[in-house]
């Protein structure tokens, strides 16, 4: 139903090693819409989205590839919105806004809606406004194929292929653009176990990119000081929870050693207060502002529960850090855990 010219679009459905009825469903759709779709049934190769993209891109035509996860529902005008920024020859990637469609399912989905709103409506938009480093998010976005090829193509040995390509494009002199008007609807996890596995994969993949590209970003001559600073902050985002958890452990130890007063001589209380008020709680501040911008003022009442969610995710993210560091030396094979889907649809 897209309003994009049909003769300038090719849809490739990537069926990545499915063991259910996905292959048959895809083939049935191809017969229903002959000439409109092409199937790529991937039955082998490395696990992970990056590996699937690497193989699927061989079927791409033209220089712009838009990528959607299977549970996303793009509107008729979304293709045009995502393609337009590529008129700038310096743009290597474009990202749209992700909006949950199963918000009303339970408390977790409502909390994740607040998180998504903060991440896109506030964080991504601010990075775009400040000419910093908006992040290509892996879905509801697109890449310039020639740009991806220029920086080495998709790497199939990383869990966060979106962060990886964002940083490599940045180092290579390409821009990433965020379009807040290009909204697409997704299905967020409805169970805590699924949510925590997803967070673990994100954190581990993000830290993999940090360990591989932090130095290259720091020394790149094609990156401005503003982009270098913001890019490094972006790469370190999943270190906040492990450092905070470590800080809590040290604080408890110092308390029982009666060394708390001695610590205040080394670190002024005012500095600790500023960090707690501005640094540690910045994510919750973003959530609050996002709800005001979106007109969902009543949802701010869920902010205290977001703090509990933050605490629950802390050990998971900390364990992911250990995994990314240890696998840097062990060279273990990549393990990809697919996110459970619930097939919840909404009417247009």
PDB file of C-alpha atoms in Angstrom, residues 3 30 99 108 168 230 232 267-268 283 328 334 341 348:
ATOM      1  CA  UNK A   3       2.671   5.510  -2.133  1.00  0.00           C
ATOM      2  CA  UNK A  30       4.596 -14.145  -3.537  1.00  0.00           C
ATOM      3  CA  UNK A  99       6.406   3.384  18.250  1.00  0.00           C
ATOM      4  CA  UNK A 108       5.633  -3.827  30.942  1.00  0.00           C
ATOM      5  CA  UNK A 168      31.828   2.785  11.041  1.00  0.00           C
ATOM      6  CA  UNK A 230      28.865  12.392  21.355  1.00  0.00           C
ATOM      7  CA  UNK A 232      32.062   8.138  22.516  1.00  0.00           C
ATOM      8  CA  UNK A 267      35.105  13.381  46.571  1.00  0.00           C
ATOM      9  CA  UNK A 268      33.118  16.532  47.470  1.00  0.00           C
ATOM     10  CA  UNK A 283      17.241   8.661  31.458  1.00  0.00           C
ATOM     11  CA  UNK A 328      37.061 -10.622  22.869  1.00  0.00           C
ATOM     12  CA  UNK A 334      28.243 -15.726  18.189  1.00  0.00           C
ATOM     13  CA  UNK A 341       6.791 -12.368  18.988  1.00  0.00           C
ATOM     14  CA  UNK A 348      -5.096   0.974  10.438  1.00  0.00           C
TER      15      UNK A 348
END
